[in-house]
């Protein structure tokens, strides 16, 4: 928490988790953030199986949109100068094999414009960095 993201005492932390199966990692990150003095930690989970249902059944013209509240949460985190930590990975690489490429290309969530901007160096100079855990540390967490 002190290297990379640099959580400061009293700072909020937003953990963006790319799949609910990564909850153990998010929980460990939250524990470390609070131990570093975070005021509030929020884990924003994504469920790829729900996305699969959306891609399979939602009207095509809705696939490229996200609700305003989704963007507003990220914008509020930037306004509060929250630390943002992303836990990224795909535990189900073949999940979308049955979805047409056209439908899949329309839905870029959970990568939304406000989130990409919030984690860019341009929007948060000196605050954005990517820290990759070594494979052995990932194996310790995932077994």
CSV table of C-alpha atoms in Angstrom, one decimal:
chain,number,residue,atom,x,y,z
A,1,UNK,CA,0.0,0.0,0.0
A,2,UNK,CA,2.9,2.3,0.6
A,3,UNK,CA,4.7,1.6,-2.7
A,4,UNK,CA,2.9,1.9,-6.0
A,5,UNK,CA,-0.5,3.2,-5.0
A,6,UNK,CA,0.8,5.0,-1.9
A,7,UNK,CA,-2.4,5.0,0.2
A,8,UNK,CA,-2.3,7.9,2.6
A,9,UNK,CA,-4.0,8.0,6.1
A,10,UNK,CA,-7.6,9.3,5.7
A,11,UNK,CA,-7.7,8.5,2.0
A,12,UNK,CA,-10.5,6.6,0.3
A,13,UNK,CA,-9.6,3.6,-1.8
A,14,UNK,CA,-11.6,2.2,-4.7
A,15,UNK,CA,-10.7,-1.4,-5.6
A,16,UNK,CA,-11.9,-2.3,-9.1
A,17,UNK,CA,-12.2,-6.1,-9.3
A,18,UNK,CA,-12.5,-7.6,-12.8
A,19,UNK,CA,-14.2,-10.8,-11.6
A,20,UNK,CA,-16.0,-11.9,-8.4
A,21,UNK,CA,-13.7,-14.9,-8.2
A,22,UNK,CA,-10.9,-12.5,-7.3
A,23,UNK,CA,-12.6,-11.6,-4.1
A,24,UNK,CA,-9.9,-13.1,-1.9
A,25,UNK,CA,-7.3,-10.8,-3.5
A,26,UNK,CA,-9.7,-7.8,-3.1
A,27,UNK,CA,-10.2,-8.6,0.6
A,28,UNK,CA,-6.4,-8.8,1.1
A,29,UNK,CA,-6.0,-5.5,-0.6
A,30,UNK,CA,-8.8,-3.9,1.5
A,31,UNK,CA,-7.1,-5.2,4.7
A,32,UNK,CA,-3.8,-3.7,3.7
A,33,UNK,CA,-5.4,-0.4,2.7
A,34,UNK,CA,-7.2,-0.1,6.1
A,35,UNK,CA,-3.9,-1.1,7.9
A,36,UNK,CA,-2.3,1.8,5.9
A,37,UNK,CA,-4.8,4.2,7.3
A,38,UNK,CA,-7.5,4.3,4.6
A,39,UNK,CA,-10.7,6.1,5.6
A,40,UNK,CA,-13.0,4.1,3.4
A,41,UNK,CA,-12.4,1.1,1.1
A,42,UNK,CA,-14.9,0.1,-1.6
A,43,UNK,CA,-14.5,-3.0,-3.8
A,44,UNK,CA,-16.4,-2.6,-7.1
A,45,UNK,CA,-16.9,-6.2,-8.4
A,46,UNK,CA,-17.6,-7.3,-11.9
A,47,UNK,CA,-19.2,-10.6,-12.7
A,48,UNK,CA,-18.3,-12.0,-16.2
A,49,UNK,CA,-21.2,-14.4,-16.1
A,50,UNK,CA,-23.7,-11.5,-15.7
A,51,UNK,CA,-21.9,-9.8,-18.7
A,52,UNK,CA,-22.3,-13.1,-20.6
A,53,UNK,CA,-26.1,-13.0,-19.9
A,54,UNK,CA,-26.2,-9.4,-21.1
A,55,UNK,CA,-24.3,-10.2,-24.3
A,56,UNK,CA,-26.6,-13.1,-25.0
A,57,UNK,CA,-29.9,-11.4,-24.4
A,58,UNK,CA,-29.9,-7.6,-24.1
A,59,UNK,CA,-30.9,-5.5,-27.1
A,60,UNK,CA,-27.9,-4.8,-29.3
A,61,UNK,CA,-28.4,-1.1,-29.1
A,62,UNK,CA,-27.9,-1.1,-25.3
A,63,UNK,CA,-24.5,-3.0,-25.3
A,64,UNK,CA,-22.3,0.1,-25.7
A,65,UNK,CA,-23.9,2.1,-22.9
A,66,UNK,CA,-23.5,2.1,-19.2
A,67,UNK,CA,-25.7,3.7,-16.5
A,68,UNK,CA,-24.8,7.2,-15.4
A,69,UNK,CA,-24.4,6.1,-11.8
A,70,UNK,CA,-21.5,3.8,-12.9
A,71,UNK,CA,-19.5,6.8,-14.3
A,72,UNK,CA,-20.5,9.0,-11.4
A,73,UNK,CA,-19.0,6.7,-8.8
A,74,UNK,CA,-15.7,6.8,-10.6
A,75,UNK,CA,-15.9,10.6,-11.1
A,76,UNK,CA,-16.6,11.0,-7.4
A,77,UNK,CA,-13.6,8.8,-6.5
A,78,UNK,CA,-11.4,11.1,-8.6
A,79,UNK,CA,-12.9,14.2,-7.0
A,80,UNK,CA,-12.1,12.8,-3.6
A,81,UNK,CA,-8.6,11.9,-4.8
A,82,UNK,CA,-9.2,8.2,-3.9
A,83,UNK,CA,-6.5,5.7,-4.5
A,84,UNK,CA,-7.6,3.3,-7.2
A,85,UNK,CA,-6.4,-0.2,-7.3
A,86,UNK,CA,-7.4,-2.6,-10.1
A,87,UNK,CA,-7.4,-6.4,-9.7
A,88,UNK,CA,-7.4,-7.6,-13.3
A,89,UNK,CA,-7.4,-11.1,-14.8
A,90,UNK,CA,-9.7,-13.5,-16.6
A,91,UNK,CA,-10.5,-16.7,-14.7
A,92,UNK,CA,-12.8,-17.9,-17.5
A,93,UNK,CA,-11.0,-17.2,-20.8
A,94,UNK,CA,-13.4,-19.3,-22.9
A,95,UNK,CA,-16.6,-17.9,-21.3
A,96,UNK,CA,-17.4,-15.7,-24.3
A,97,UNK,CA,-16.6,-18.2,-27.0
A,98,UNK,CA,-20.3,-18.6,-27.8
A,99,UNK,CA,-20.9,-14.9,-28.2
A,100,UNK,CA,-20.7,-13.3,-31.7
A,101,UNK,CA,-17.7,-11.0,-32.1
A,102,UNK,CA,-20.0,-8.1,-33.1
A,103,UNK,CA,-21.9,-8.2,-29.8
A,104,UNK,CA,-18.7,-8.7,-27.8
A,105,UNK,CA,-17.1,-5.7,-29.5
A,106,UNK,CA,-20.0,-3.4,-28.5
A,107,UNK,CA,-19.7,-4.1,-24.8
A,108,UNK,CA,-16.4,-2.9,-23.4
A,109,UNK,CA,-17.5,-2.9,-19.8
A,110,UNK,CA,-16.1,-3.0,-17.2
A,111,UNK,CA,-13.7,-0.7,-19.1
A,112,UNK,CA,-15.6,2.6,-19.2
A,113,UNK,CA,-14.2,5.9,-20.3
A,114,UNK,CA,-14.4,7.5,-16.9
A,115,UNK,CA,-12.4,4.6,-15.3
A,116,UNK,CA,-9.8,4.7,-18.0
A,117,UNK,CA,-9.4,8.4,-17.6
A,118,UNK,CA,-9.3,8.2,-13.8
A,119,UNK,CA,-6.4,5.7,-13.9
A,120,UNK,CA,-4.4,7.5,-16.6
A,121,UNK,CA,-1.3,9.5,-15.7
A,122,UNK,CA,-2.8,12.5,-17.4
A,123,UNK,CA,-5.7,12.7,-15.0
A,124,UNK,CA,-3.7,11.8,-11.9
A,125,UNK,CA,-0.1,12.9,-12.4
A,126,UNK,CA,2.2,11.0,-10.0
A,127,UNK,CA,-0.7,8.9,-8.6
A,128,UNK,CA,-1.2,6.3,-11.3
A,129,UNK,CA,1.0,3.2,-11.4
A,130,UNK,CA,0.6,-0.4,-12.3
A,131,UNK,CA,1.9,-2.9,-9.9
A,132,UNK,CA,2.0,-6.5,-11.0
A,133,UNK,CA,2.3,-9.3,-8.5
A,134,UNK,CA,4.9,-11.9,-9.2
A,135,UNK,CA,3.5,-15.3,-10.2
A,136,UNK,CA,4.6,-16.9,-6.9
A,137,UNK,CA,2.6,-14.3,-4.9
A,138,UNK,CA,-0.4,-15.0,-7.0
A,139,UNK,CA,0.0,-18.7,-6.4
A,140,UNK,CA,0.2,-18.0,-2.6
A,141,UNK,CA,-3.2,-16.3,-2.9
A,142,UNK,CA,-4.9,-18.6,-5.3
A,143,UNK,CA,-3.3,-21.9,-4.1
